[in-house]
Amino acid sequence: MDVVRVFCAPDGRHGNELGVVRNGSRVAARADRQALAAKLGFSETVFVDDPERGAIDIYTPTGRLPFAGYPCVGAAWLLDVPELVTAAGVVEARQDGEFSWIVARADWAPPRTLRRYATAAEVEALAVPPTGEWVYAWAWEDEAAGRVRARGFPGRGDGIVEDEATGAAALQLTQELGRALNITQGRGSQLLTAPAPDDFIELGGRVAFPARLSPSGV
Protein backbone atom coordinates (compact mmCIF):
# COMPACT_ATOMS: atom_id res chain seq x y z
CA MET A 1 0.00 0.00 0.00
CA ASP A 2 1.13 3.54 -0.78
CA VAL A 3 0.52 6.64 1.30
CA VAL A 4 0.61 10.07 -0.32
CA ARG A 5 -0.12 13.56 0.94
CA VAL A 6 -2.64 15.48 -1.17
CA PHE A 7 -3.00 19.28 -1.40
CA CYS A 8 0.40 20.06 0.08
CA ALA A 9 1.42 23.64 0.82
CA PRO A 10 3.90 25.44 -1.49
CA ASP A 11 6.74 24.44 0.85
CA GLY A 12 5.74 20.77 0.61
CA ARG A 13 4.29 20.53 4.11
CA HIS A 14 0.81 19.57 5.25
CA GLY A 15 -1.63 17.90 2.86
CA ASN A 16 -4.15 15.18 3.68
CA GLU A 17 -2.79 11.65 3.96
CA LEU A 18 -4.37 9.15 1.58
CA GLY A 19 -3.98 5.39 1.60
CA VAL A 20 -3.94 3.75 -1.85
CA VAL A 21 -4.22 -0.03 -2.16
CA ARG A 22 -2.91 -0.52 -5.69
CA ASN A 23 -3.92 -4.17 -5.94
CA GLY A 24 -7.57 -3.92 -4.98
CA SER A 25 -8.19 -7.56 -5.92
CA ARG A 26 -6.34 -8.56 -2.76
CA VAL A 27 -9.12 -6.90 -0.75
CA ALA A 28 -12.07 -7.61 -3.02
CA ALA A 29 -15.01 -7.78 -0.63
CA ARG A 30 -16.64 -4.51 0.43
CA ALA A 31 -16.75 -5.61 4.05
CA ASP A 32 -13.01 -6.31 4.00
CA ARG A 33 -12.30 -2.96 2.35
CA GLN A 34 -14.37 -1.19 4.97
CA ALA A 35 -12.56 -3.00 7.76
CA LEU A 36 -9.16 -2.07 6.33
CA ALA A 37 -10.17 1.57 5.85
CA ALA A 38 -11.30 1.68 9.49
CA LYS A 39 -8.05 0.06 10.64
CA LEU A 40 -5.87 2.48 8.66
CA GLY A 41 -7.80 5.50 9.95
CA PHE A 42 -7.18 7.89 7.05
CA SER A 43 -9.92 10.32 6.09
CA GLU A 44 -10.21 8.21 2.95
CA THR A 45 -8.62 5.07 1.51
CA VAL A 46 -8.65 4.17 -2.21
CA PHE A 47 -8.76 0.63 -3.60
CA VAL A 48 -7.54 0.39 -7.21
CA ASP A 49 -9.60 -2.16 -9.14
CA ASP A 50 -8.05 -1.53 -12.57
CA PRO A 51 -4.89 0.62 -12.70
CA GLU A 52 -4.93 0.94 -16.51
CA ARG A 53 -8.53 2.18 -16.63
CA GLY A 54 -8.14 4.13 -13.40
CA ALA A 55 -11.06 2.31 -11.78
CA ILE A 56 -11.09 3.07 -8.04
CA ASP A 57 -13.26 2.48 -4.98
CA ILE A 58 -13.23 5.01 -2.09
CA TYR A 59 -13.87 4.44 1.63
CA THR A 60 -13.89 6.53 4.78
CA PRO A 61 -13.39 4.72 8.12
CA THR A 62 -17.17 4.21 8.29
CA GLY A 63 -18.55 4.14 4.74
CA ARG A 64 -18.13 3.92 0.98
CA LEU A 65 -18.16 7.08 -1.14
CA PRO A 66 -19.17 7.30 -4.81
CA PHE A 67 -16.72 10.19 -5.25
CA ALA A 68 -14.33 12.25 -3.16
CA GLY A 69 -12.00 15.04 -4.22
CA TYR A 70 -8.70 14.48 -2.50
CA PRO A 71 -8.64 10.70 -3.12
CA CYS A 72 -9.15 11.32 -6.84
CA VAL A 73 -6.42 13.96 -7.02
CA GLY A 74 -4.02 11.69 -5.15
CA ALA A 75 -4.87 8.51 -7.05
CA ALA A 76 -4.63 10.25 -10.43
CA TRP A 77 -1.16 11.51 -9.53
CA LEU A 78 0.00 8.13 -8.24
CA LEU A 79 -1.40 6.08 -11.13
CA ASP A 80 -0.54 8.71 -13.79
CA VAL A 81 -3.74 8.13 -15.74
CA PRO A 82 -5.82 10.53 -17.90
CA GLU A 83 -9.04 9.63 -16.14
CA LEU A 84 -10.47 7.81 -13.14
CA VAL A 85 -13.58 5.67 -13.08
CA THR A 86 -15.56 6.18 -9.87
CA ALA A 87 -19.02 5.03 -8.81
CA ALA A 88 -20.26 8.58 -9.46
CA GLY A 89 -18.79 9.00 -12.94
CA VAL A 90 -15.66 9.37 -15.03
CA VAL A 91 -13.21 11.93 -13.62
CA GLU A 92 -10.81 13.57 -16.07
CA ALA A 93 -7.25 13.96 -14.77
CA ARG A 94 -4.09 15.74 -15.84
CA GLN A 95 -0.70 16.78 -14.53
CA ASP A 96 0.36 20.40 -14.94
CA GLY A 97 3.81 21.11 -13.58
CA GLU A 98 3.71 20.80 -9.80
CA PHE A 99 -0.09 20.39 -9.70
CA SER A 100 -2.32 17.38 -10.16
CA TRP A 101 -5.80 18.25 -11.48
CA ILE A 102 -9.15 16.51 -11.81
CA VAL A 103 -12.42 17.66 -13.38
CA ALA A 104 -15.60 16.64 -11.57
CA ARG A 105 -19.07 17.73 -10.52
CA ALA A 106 -19.86 19.12 -7.08
CA ASP A 107 -23.08 17.10 -6.85
CA TRP A 108 -21.19 13.80 -7.11
CA ALA A 109 -20.28 14.10 -3.42
CA PRO A 110 -22.62 14.16 -0.42
CA PRO A 111 -23.53 17.76 0.49
CA ARG A 112 -21.70 19.64 3.23
CA THR A 113 -22.94 22.51 5.34
CA LEU A 114 -21.00 25.48 3.97
CA ARG A 115 -20.79 27.90 6.88
CA ARG A 116 -19.39 31.35 6.18
CA TYR A 117 -17.58 33.43 8.81
CA ALA A 118 -16.67 37.09 8.76
CA THR A 119 -12.91 36.68 9.08
CA ALA A 120 -10.19 34.08 8.63
CA ALA A 121 -9.30 34.52 12.30
CA GLU A 122 -12.76 33.33 13.30
CA VAL A 123 -12.33 30.20 11.22
CA GLU A 124 -8.92 29.52 12.75
CA ALA A 125 -10.31 29.92 16.28
CA LEU A 126 -13.20 27.47 15.85
CA ALA A 127 -13.61 24.52 18.18
CA VAL A 128 -14.64 21.19 16.73
CA PRO A 129 -18.45 21.20 16.47
CA PRO A 130 -20.67 18.34 17.70
CA THR A 131 -21.01 15.24 15.55
CA GLY A 132 -23.93 14.73 13.20
CA GLU A 133 -23.26 17.36 10.52
CA TRP A 134 -20.45 17.76 7.95
CA VAL A 135 -19.44 21.41 8.40
CA TYR A 136 -17.14 23.29 6.03
CA ALA A 137 -16.28 26.57 7.72
CA TRP A 138 -14.84 29.29 5.51
CA ALA A 139 -14.08 32.99 5.25
CA TRP A 140 -12.52 35.29 2.70
CA GLU A 141 -8.86 36.10 3.23
CA ASP A 142 -8.86 38.25 0.09
CA GLU A 143 -12.16 38.23 -1.80
CA ALA A 144 -10.83 40.13 -4.82
CA ALA A 145 -8.06 37.55 -5.26
CA GLY A 146 -10.33 34.58 -4.52
CA ARG A 147 -8.32 33.54 -1.45
CA VAL A 148 -10.26 31.54 1.14
CA ARG A 149 -9.45 30.24 4.63
CA ALA A 150 -11.32 27.03 5.45
CA ARG A 151 -11.59 24.15 7.90
CA GLY A 152 -13.54 20.91 7.51
CA PHE A 153 -15.32 18.99 10.27
CA PRO A 154 -16.76 15.65 9.07
CA GLY A 155 -18.91 15.07 12.16
CA ARG A 156 -19.14 11.33 11.47
CA GLY A 157 -17.98 10.18 14.89
CA ASP A 158 -15.31 7.95 13.34
CA GLY A 159 -12.24 9.53 14.92
CA ILE A 160 -11.64 12.04 12.08
CA VAL A 161 -12.71 15.19 13.93
CA GLU A 162 -11.13 17.57 11.39
CA ASP A 163 -10.31 16.96 7.74
CA GLU A 164 -7.03 18.52 6.70
CA ALA A 165 -8.04 19.10 3.06
CA THR A 166 -11.46 18.46 1.55
CA GLY A 167 -11.71 18.45 -2.23
CA ALA A 168 -15.45 17.77 -2.43
CA ALA A 169 -16.25 20.72 -0.17
CA ALA A 170 -13.96 22.93 -2.27
CA LEU A 171 -15.95 21.88 -5.35
CA GLN A 172 -19.22 22.71 -3.62
CA LEU A 173 -17.99 26.11 -2.44
CA THR A 174 -16.73 26.87 -5.96
CA GLN A 175 -20.12 25.96 -7.40
CA GLU A 176 -21.89 28.19 -4.88
CA LEU A 177 -19.62 31.18 -5.47
CA GLY A 178 -19.21 30.65 -9.21
CA ARG A 179 -15.54 31.59 -9.34
CA ALA A 180 -12.00 30.26 -9.10
CA LEU A 181 -10.67 29.85 -5.58
CA ASN A 182 -7.33 29.49 -3.82
CA ILE A 183 -8.15 27.75 -0.54
CA THR A 184 -5.97 27.29 2.51
CA GLN A 185 -7.44 24.58 4.72
CA GLY A 186 -6.47 22.94 7.97
CA ARG A 187 -2.89 23.51 9.10
CA GLY A 188 -1.90 24.98 5.74
CA SER A 189 -2.96 22.71 2.87
CA GLN A 190 -3.65 24.42 -0.47
CA LEU A 191 -6.49 23.62 -2.88
CA LEU A 192 -7.08 25.35 -6.23
CA THR A 193 -10.39 25.34 -8.10
CA ALA A 194 -11.88 26.82 -11.26
CA PRO A 195 -15.31 26.53 -12.88
CA ALA A 196 -15.38 24.51 -16.11
CA PRO A 197 -18.05 24.06 -18.82
CA ASP A 198 -21.26 22.07 -18.24
CA ASP A 199 -21.23 22.50 -14.44
CA PHE A 200 -17.92 20.72 -14.05
CA ILE A 201 -15.20 22.14 -11.81
CA GLU A 202 -11.43 21.78 -11.93
CA LEU A 203 -9.75 20.86 -8.65
CA GLY A 204 -5.98 20.84 -8.25
CA GLY A 205 -3.15 20.65 -5.79
CA ARG A 206 0.27 19.26 -5.02
CA VAL A 207 0.73 15.58 -4.20
CA ALA A 208 3.83 14.19 -2.53
CA PHE A 209 5.43 11.17 -0.93
CA PRO A 210 6.91 9.91 1.38
CA ALA A 211 4.82 6.80 1.46
CA ARG A 212 4.77 4.26 4.20
CA LEU A 213 3.76 0.65 4.26
CA SER A 214 0.84 -0.54 6.32
CA PRO A 215 1.49 -3.19 8.98
CA SER A 216 -0.50 -5.67 6.89
CA GLY A 217 1.72 -5.11 3.85
CA VAL A 218 -1.32 -4.73 1.57
PDB file of C-alpha atoms in Angstrom, residues 7-216:
ATOM      1  CA  PHE A   7      -3.003  19.279  -1.402  1.00  0.00           C
ATOM      2  CA  CYS A   8       0.402  20.058   0.082  1.00  0.00           C
ATOM      3  CA  ALA A   9       1.419  23.643   0.817  1.00  0.00           C
ATOM      4  CA  PRO A  10       3.898  25.440  -1.490  1.00  0.00           C
ATOM      5  CA  ASP A  11       6.742  24.444   0.851  1.00  0.00           C
ATOM      6  CA  GLY A  12       5.738  20.771   0.615  1.00  0.00           C
ATOM      7  CA  ARG A  13       4.291  20.532   4.105  1.00  0.00           C
ATOM      8  CA  HIS A  14       0.813  19.566   5.252  1.00  0.00           C
ATOM      9  CA  GLY A  15      -1.627  17.899   2.858  1.00  0.00           C
ATOM     10  CA  ASN A  16      -4.146  15.179   3.678  1.00  0.00           C
ATOM     11  CA  GLU A  17      -2.790  11.646   3.964  1.00  0.00           C
ATOM     12  CA  LEU A  18      -4.375   9.151   1.580  1.00  0.00           C
ATOM     13  CA  GLY A  19      -3.983   5.394   1.600  1.00  0.00           C
ATOM     14  CA  VAL A  20      -3.938   3.751  -1.853  1.00  0.00           C
ATOM     15  CA  VAL A  21      -4.218  -0.029  -2.162  1.00  0.00           C
ATOM     16  CA  ARG A  22      -2.905  -0.516  -5.687  1.00  0.00           C
ATOM     17  CA  ASN A  23      -3.922  -4.168  -5.943  1.00  0.00           C
ATOM     18  CA  GLY A  24      -7.566  -3.922  -4.985  1.00  0.00           C
ATOM     19  CA  SER A  25      -8.191  -7.555  -5.922  1.00  0.00           C
ATOM     20  CA  ARG A  26      -6.342  -8.564  -2.759  1.00  0.00           C
ATOM     21  CA  VAL A  27      -9.116  -6.904  -0.746  1.00  0.00           C
ATOM     22  CA  ALA A  28     -12.068  -7.610  -3.017  1.00  0.00           C
ATOM     23  CA  ALA A  29     -15.014  -7.781  -0.627  1.00  0.00           C
ATOM     24  CA  ARG A  30     -16.641  -4.515   0.426  1.00  0.00           C
ATOM     25  CA  ALA A  31     -16.755  -5.610   4.054  1.00  0.00           C
ATOM     26  CA  ASP A  32     -13.010  -6.305   4.005  1.00  0.00           C
ATOM     27  CA  ARG A  33     -12.305  -2.956   2.354  1.00  0.00           C
ATOM     28  CA  GLN A  34     -14.372  -1.192   4.971  1.00  0.00           C
ATOM     29  CA  ALA A  35     -12.565  -2.997   7.759  1.00  0.00           C
ATOM     30  CA  LEU A  36      -9.157  -2.073   6.328  1.00  0.00           C
ATOM     31  CA  ALA A  37     -10.165   1.566   5.849  1.00  0.00           C
ATOM     32  CA  ALA A  38     -11.299   1.680   9.486  1.00  0.00           C
ATOM     33  CA  LYS A  39      -8.054   0.065  10.643  1.00  0.00           C
ATOM     34  CA  LEU A  40      -5.871   2.480   8.662  1.00  0.00           C
ATOM     35  CA  GLY A  41      -7.804   5.496   9.948  1.00  0.00           C
ATOM     36  CA  PHE A  42      -7.175   7.890   7.053  1.00  0.00           C
ATOM     37  CA  SER A  43      -9.916  10.315   6.093  1.00  0.00           C
ATOM     38  CA  GLU A  44     -10.207   8.206   2.946  1.00  0.00           C
ATOM     39  CA  THR A  45      -8.620   5.067   1.509  1.00  0.00           C
ATOM     40  CA  VAL A  46      -8.647   4.171  -2.205  1.00  0.00           C
ATOM     41  CA  PHE A  47      -8.756   0.633  -3.604  1.00  0.00           C
ATOM     42  CA  VAL A  48      -7.545   0.393  -7.212  1.00  0.00           C
ATOM     43  CA  ASP A  49      -9.598  -2.161  -9.140  1.00  0.00           C
ATOM     44  CA  ASP A  50      -8.045  -1.532 -12.570  1.00  0.00           C
ATOM     45  CA  PRO A  51      -4.888   0.619 -12.705  1.00  0.00           C
ATOM     46  CA  GLU A  52      -4.926   0.938 -16.507  1.00  0.00           C
ATOM     47  CA  ARG A  53      -8.529   2.183 -16.629  1.00  0.00           C
ATOM     48  CA  GLY A  54      -8.137   4.135 -13.402  1.00  0.00           C
ATOM     49  CA  ALA A  55     -11.060   2.306 -11.776  1.00  0.00           C
ATOM     50  CA  ILE A  56     -11.091   3.072  -8.042  1.00  0.00           C
ATOM     51  CA  ASP A  57     -13.263   2.475  -4.976  1.00  0.00           C
ATOM     52  CA  ILE A  58     -13.230   5.007  -2.093  1.00  0.00           C
ATOM     53  CA  TYR A  59     -13.870   4.435   1.625  1.00  0.00           C
ATOM     54  CA  THR A  60     -13.886   6.527   4.782  1.00  0.00           C
ATOM     55  CA  PRO A  61     -13.388   4.723   8.123  1.00  0.00           C
ATOM     56  CA  THR A  62     -17.168   4.212   8.290  1.00  0.00           C
ATOM     57  CA  GLY A  63     -18.549   4.139   4.743  1.00  0.00           C
ATOM     58  CA  ARG A  64     -18.130   3.919   0.984  1.00  0.00           C
ATOM     59  CA  LEU A  65     -18.163   7.081  -1.143  1.00  0.00           C
ATOM     60  CA  PRO A  66     -19.170   7.304  -4.813  1.00  0.00           C
ATOM     61  CA  PHE A  67     -16.719  10.189  -5.251  1.00  0.00           C
ATOM     62  CA  ALA A  68     -14.334  12.254  -3.165  1.00  0.00           C
ATOM     63  CA  GLY A  69     -11.996  15.036  -4.225  1.00  0.00           C
ATOM     64  CA  TYR A  70      -8.700  14.477  -2.498  1.00  0.00           C
ATOM     65  CA  PRO A  71      -8.640  10.696  -3.120  1.00  0.00           C
ATOM     66  CA  CYS A  72      -9.153  11.323  -6.844  1.00  0.00           C
ATOM     67  CA  VAL A  73      -6.419  13.962  -7.019  1.00  0.00           C
ATOM     68  CA  GLY A  74      -4.016  11.688  -5.147  1.00  0.00           C
ATOM     69  CA  ALA A  75      -4.873   8.513  -7.048  1.00  0.00           C
ATOM     70  CA  ALA A  76      -4.626  10.249 -10.435  1.00  0.00           C
ATOM     71  CA  TRP A  77      -1.159  11.507  -9.533  1.00  0.00           C
ATOM     72  CA  LEU A  78       0.004   8.133  -8.240  1.00  0.00           C
ATOM     73  CA  LEU A  79      -1.400   6.078 -11.132  1.00  0.00           C
ATOM     74  CA  ASP A  80      -0.536   8.710 -13.792  1.00  0.00           C
ATOM     75  CA  VAL A  81      -3.741   8.126 -15.743  1.00  0.00           C
ATOM     76  CA  PRO A  82      -5.823  10.530 -17.905  1.00  0.00           C
ATOM     77  CA  GLU A  83      -9.045   9.626 -16.137  1.00  0.00           C
ATOM     78  CA  LEU A  84     -10.467   7.809 -13.144  1.00  0.00           C
ATOM     79  CA  VAL A  85     -13.583   5.671 -13.083  1.00  0.00           C
ATOM     80  CA  THR A  86     -15.562   6.176  -9.874  1.00  0.00           C
ATOM     81  CA  ALA A  87     -19.022   5.030  -8.813  1.00  0.00           C
ATOM     82  CA  ALA A  88     -20.264   8.583  -9.462  1.00  0.00           C
ATOM     83  CA  GLY A  89     -18.792   9.004 -12.944  1.00  0.00           C
ATOM     84  CA  VAL A  90     -15.655   9.371 -15.027  1.00  0.00           C
ATOM     85  CA  VAL A  91     -13.206  11.934 -13.620  1.00  0.00           C
ATOM     86  CA  GLU A  92     -10.812  13.565 -16.068  1.00  0.00           C
ATOM     87  CA  ALA A  93      -7.253  13.963 -14.765  1.00  0.00           C
ATOM     88  CA  ARG A  94      -4.091  15.743 -15.836  1.00  0.00           C
ATOM     89  CA  GLN A  95      -0.698  16.784 -14.534  1.00  0.00           C
ATOM     90  CA  ASP A  96       0.359  20.405 -14.939  1.00  0.00           C
ATOM     91  CA  GLY A  97       3.809  21.111 -13.577  1.00  0.00           C
ATOM     92  CA  GLU A  98       3.709  20.802  -9.797  1.00  0.00           C
ATOM     93  CA  PHE A  99      -0.086  20.388  -9.698  1.00  0.00           C
ATOM     94  CA  SER A 100      -2.321  17.378 -10.160  1.00  0.00           C
ATOM     95  CA  TRP A 101      -5.800  18.245 -11.477  1.00  0.00           C
ATOM     96  CA  ILE A 102      -9.146  16.511 -11.810  1.00  0.00           C
ATOM     97  CA  VAL A 103     -12.420  17.661 -13.377  1.00  0.00           C
ATOM     98  CA  ALA A 104     -15.599  16.641 -11.565  1.00  0.00           C
ATOM     99  CA  ARG A 105     -19.073  17.729 -10.517  1.00  0.00           C
ATOM    100  CA  ALA A 106     -19.863  19.115  -7.082  1.00  0.00           C
ATOM    101  CA  ASP A 107     -23.079  17.097  -6.846  1.00  0.00           C
ATOM    102  CA  TRP A 108     -21.193  13.802  -7.108  1.00  0.00           C
ATOM    103  CA  ALA A 109     -20.281  14.098  -3.418  1.00  0.00           C
ATOM    104  CA  PRO A 110     -22.623  14.164  -0.418  1.00  0.00           C
ATOM    105  CA  PRO A 111     -23.527  17.764   0.489  1.00  0.00           C
ATOM    106  CA  ARG A 112     -21.696  19.642   3.226  1.00  0.00           C
ATOM    107  CA  THR A 113     -22.941  22.508   5.342  1.00  0.00           C
ATOM    108  CA  LEU A 114     -21.000  25.484   3.965  1.00  0.00           C
ATOM    109  CA  ARG A 115     -20.793  27.903   6.880  1.00  0.00           C
ATOM    110  CA  ARG A 116     -19.393  31.346   6.177  1.00  0.00           C
ATOM    111  CA  TYR A 117     -17.584  33.426   8.813  1.00  0.00           C
ATOM    112  CA  ALA A 118     -16.669  37.088   8.757  1.00  0.00           C
ATOM    113  CA  THR A 119     -12.909  36.681   9.079  1.00  0.00           C
ATOM    114  CA  ALA A 120     -10.191  34.079   8.628  1.00  0.00           C
ATOM    115  CA  ALA A 121      -9.299  34.519  12.295  1.00  0.00           C
ATOM    116  CA  GLU A 122     -12.765  33.331  13.300  1.00  0.00           C
ATOM    117  CA  VAL A 123     -12.335  30.198  11.223  1.00  0.00           C
ATOM    118  CA  GLU A 124      -8.923  29.518  12.749  1.00  0.00           C
ATOM    119  CA  ALA A 125     -10.310  29.922  16.282  1.00  0.00           C
ATOM    120  CA  LEU A 126     -13.202  27.473  15.846  1.00  0.00           C
ATOM    121  CA  ALA A 127     -13.610  24.523  18.178  1.00  0.00           C
ATOM    122  CA  VAL A 128     -14.640  21.187  16.727  1.00  0.00           C
ATOM    123  CA  PRO A 129     -18.447  21.202  16.470  1.00  0.00           C
ATOM    124  CA  PRO A 130     -20.669  18.344  17.701  1.00  0.00           C
ATOM    125  CA  THR A 131     -21.013  15.236  15.554  1.00  0.00           C
ATOM    126  CA  GLY A 132     -23.928  14.729  13.195  1.00  0.00           C
ATOM    127  CA  GLU A 133     -23.260  17.358  10.524  1.00  0.00           C
ATOM    128  CA  TRP A 134     -20.454  17.756   7.955  1.00  0.00           C
ATOM    129  CA  VAL A 135     -19.438  21.408   8.403  1.00  0.00           C
ATOM    130  CA  TYR A 136     -17.141  23.286   6.031  1.00  0.00           C
ATOM    131  CA  ALA A 137     -16.278  26.566   7.718  1.00  0.00           C
ATOM    132  CA  TRP A 138     -14.842  29.288   5.514  1.00  0.00           C
ATOM    133  CA  ALA A 139     -14.081  32.991   5.246  1.00  0.00           C
ATOM    134  CA  TRP A 140     -12.520  35.294   2.700  1.00  0.00           C
ATOM    135  CA  GLU A 141      -8.858  36.099   3.230  1.00  0.00           C
ATOM    136  CA  ASP A 142      -8.864  38.246   0.092  1.00  0.00           C
ATOM    137  CA  GLU A 143     -12.162  38.235  -1.803  1.00  0.00           C
ATOM    138  CA  ALA A 144     -10.831  40.130  -4.820  1.00  0.00           C
ATOM    139  CA  ALA A 145      -8.056  37.555  -5.259  1.00  0.00           C
ATOM    140  CA  GLY A 146     -10.328  34.579  -4.524  1.00  0.00           C
ATOM    141  CA  ARG A 147      -8.320  33.542  -1.449  1.00  0.00           C
ATOM    142  CA  VAL A 148     -10.264  31.544   1.144  1.00  0.00           C
ATOM    143  CA  ARG A 149      -9.453  30.240   4.629  1.00  0.00           C
ATOM    144  CA  ALA A 150     -11.319  27.030   5.451  1.00  0.00           C
ATOM    145  CA  ARG A 151     -11.588  24.151   7.897  1.00  0.00           C
ATOM    146  CA  GLY A 152     -13.543  20.912   7.507  1.00  0.00           C
ATOM    147  CA  PHE A 153     -15.316  18.990  10.275  1.00  0.00           C
ATOM    148  CA  PRO A 154     -16.762  15.654   9.069  1.00  0.00           C
ATOM    149  CA  GLY A 155     -18.915  15.069  12.157  1.00  0.00           C
ATOM    150  CA  ARG A 156     -19.142  11.331  11.468  1.00  0.00           C
ATOM    151  CA  GLY A 157     -17.982  10.176  14.885  1.00  0.00           C
ATOM    152  CA  ASP A 158     -15.314   7.947  13.341  1.00  0.00           C
ATOM    153  CA  GLY A 159     -12.237   9.528  14.915  1.00  0.00           C
ATOM    154  CA  ILE A 160     -11.639  12.040  12.081  1.00  0.00           C
ATOM    155  CA  VAL A 161     -12.711  15.190  13.926  1.00  0.00           C
ATOM    156  CA  GLU A 162     -11.130  17.568  11.394  1.00  0.00           C
ATOM    157  CA  ASP A 163     -10.310  16.958   7.735  1.00  0.00           C
ATOM    158  CA  GLU A 164      -7.025  18.523   6.697  1.00  0.00           C
ATOM    159  CA  ALA A 165      -8.039  19.105   3.065  1.00  0.00           C
ATOM    160  CA  THR A 166     -11.463  18.465   1.545  1.00  0.00           C
ATOM    161  CA  GLY A 167     -11.707  18.446  -2.234  1.00  0.00           C
ATOM    162  CA  ALA A 168     -15.446  17.775  -2.425  1.00  0.00           C
ATOM    163  CA  ALA A 169     -16.253  20.717  -0.170  1.00  0.00           C
ATOM    164  CA  ALA A 170     -13.964  22.926  -2.269  1.00  0.00           C
ATOM    165  CA  LEU A 171     -15.945  21.885  -5.352  1.00  0.00           C
ATOM    166  CA  GLN A 172     -19.217  22.708  -3.624  1.00  0.00           C
ATOM    167  CA  LEU A 173     -17.995  26.108  -2.444  1.00  0.00           C
ATOM    168  CA  THR A 174     -16.734  26.874  -5.959  1.00  0.00           C
ATOM    169  CA  GLN A 175     -20.117  25.956  -7.398  1.00  0.00           C
ATOM    170  CA  GLU A 176     -21.895  28.186  -4.880  1.00  0.00           C
ATOM    171  CA  LEU A 177     -19.616  31.184  -5.465  1.00  0.00           C
ATOM    172  CA  GLY A 178     -19.212  30.647  -9.207  1.00  0.00           C
ATOM    173  CA  ARG A 179     -15.543  31.594  -9.343  1.00  0.00           C
ATOM    174  CA  ALA A 180     -12.005  30.258  -9.100  1.00  0.00           C
ATOM    175  CA  LEU A 181     -10.674  29.854  -5.578  1.00  0.00           C
ATOM    176  CA  ASN A 182      -7.326  29.486  -3.823  1.00  0.00           C
ATOM    177  CA  ILE A 183      -8.153  27.750  -0.544  1.00  0.00           C
ATOM    178  CA  THR A 184      -5.966  27.294   2.512  1.00  0.00           C
ATOM    179  CA  GLN A 185      -7.443  24.579   4.716  1.00  0.00           C
ATOM    180  CA  GLY A 186      -6.466  22.945   7.969  1.00  0.00           C
ATOM    181  CA  ARG A 187      -2.893  23.514   9.103  1.00  0.00           C
ATOM    182  CA  GLY A 188      -1.900  24.981   5.737  1.00  0.00           C
ATOM    183  CA  SER A 189      -2.960  22.711   2.871  1.00  0.00           C
ATOM    184  CA  GLN A 190      -3.653  24.416  -0.470  1.00  0.00           C
ATOM    185  CA  LEU A 191      -6.485  23.621  -2.879  1.00  0.00           C
ATOM    186  CA  LEU A 192      -7.082  25.347  -6.226  1.00  0.00           C
ATOM    187  CA  THR A 193     -10.389  25.341  -8.097  1.00  0.00           C
ATOM    188  CA  ALA A 194     -11.876  26.824 -11.258  1.00  0.00           C
ATOM    189  CA  PRO A 195     -15.312  26.533 -12.882  1.00  0.00           C
ATOM    190  CA  ALA A 196     -15.378  24.513 -16.112  1.00  0.00           C
ATOM    191  CA  PRO A 197     -18.045  24.058 -18.820  1.00  0.00           C
ATOM    192  CA  ASP A 198     -21.261  22.075 -18.241  1.00  0.00           C
ATOM    193  CA  ASP A 199     -21.231  22.501 -14.440  1.00  0.00           C
ATOM    194  CA  PHE A 200     -17.919  20.719 -14.047  1.00  0.00           C
ATOM    195  CA  ILE A 201     -15.198  22.138 -11.807  1.00  0.00           C
ATOM    196  CA  GLU A 202     -11.431  21.779 -11.928  1.00  0.00           C
ATOM    197  CA  LEU A 203      -9.746  20.856  -8.654  1.00  0.00           C
ATOM    198  CA  GLY A 204      -5.982  20.835  -8.251  1.00  0.00           C
ATOM    199  CA  GLY A 205      -3.151  20.651  -5.786  1.00  0.00           C
ATOM    200  CA  ARG A 206       0.272  19.255  -5.020  1.00  0.00           C
ATOM    201  CA  VAL A 207       0.732  15.580  -4.197  1.00  0.00           C
ATOM    202  CA  ALA A 208       3.832  14.186  -2.534  1.00  0.00           C
ATOM    203  CA  PHE A 209       5.433  11.172  -0.927  1.00  0.00           C
ATOM    204  CA  PRO A 210       6.908   9.913   1.380  1.00  0.00           C
ATOM    205  CA  ALA A 211       4.819   6.804   1.458  1.00  0.00           C
ATOM    206  CA  ARG A 212       4.766   4.261   4.202  1.00  0.00           C
ATOM    207  CA  LEU A 213       3.757   0.652   4.262  1.00  0.00           C
ATOM    208  CA  SER A 214       0.835  -0.540   6.318  1.00  0.00           C
ATOM    209  CA  PRO A 215       1.488  -3.186   8.983  1.00  0.00           C
ATOM    210  CA  SER A 216      -0.504  -5.671   6.895  1.00  0.00           C
TER     211      SER A 216
END
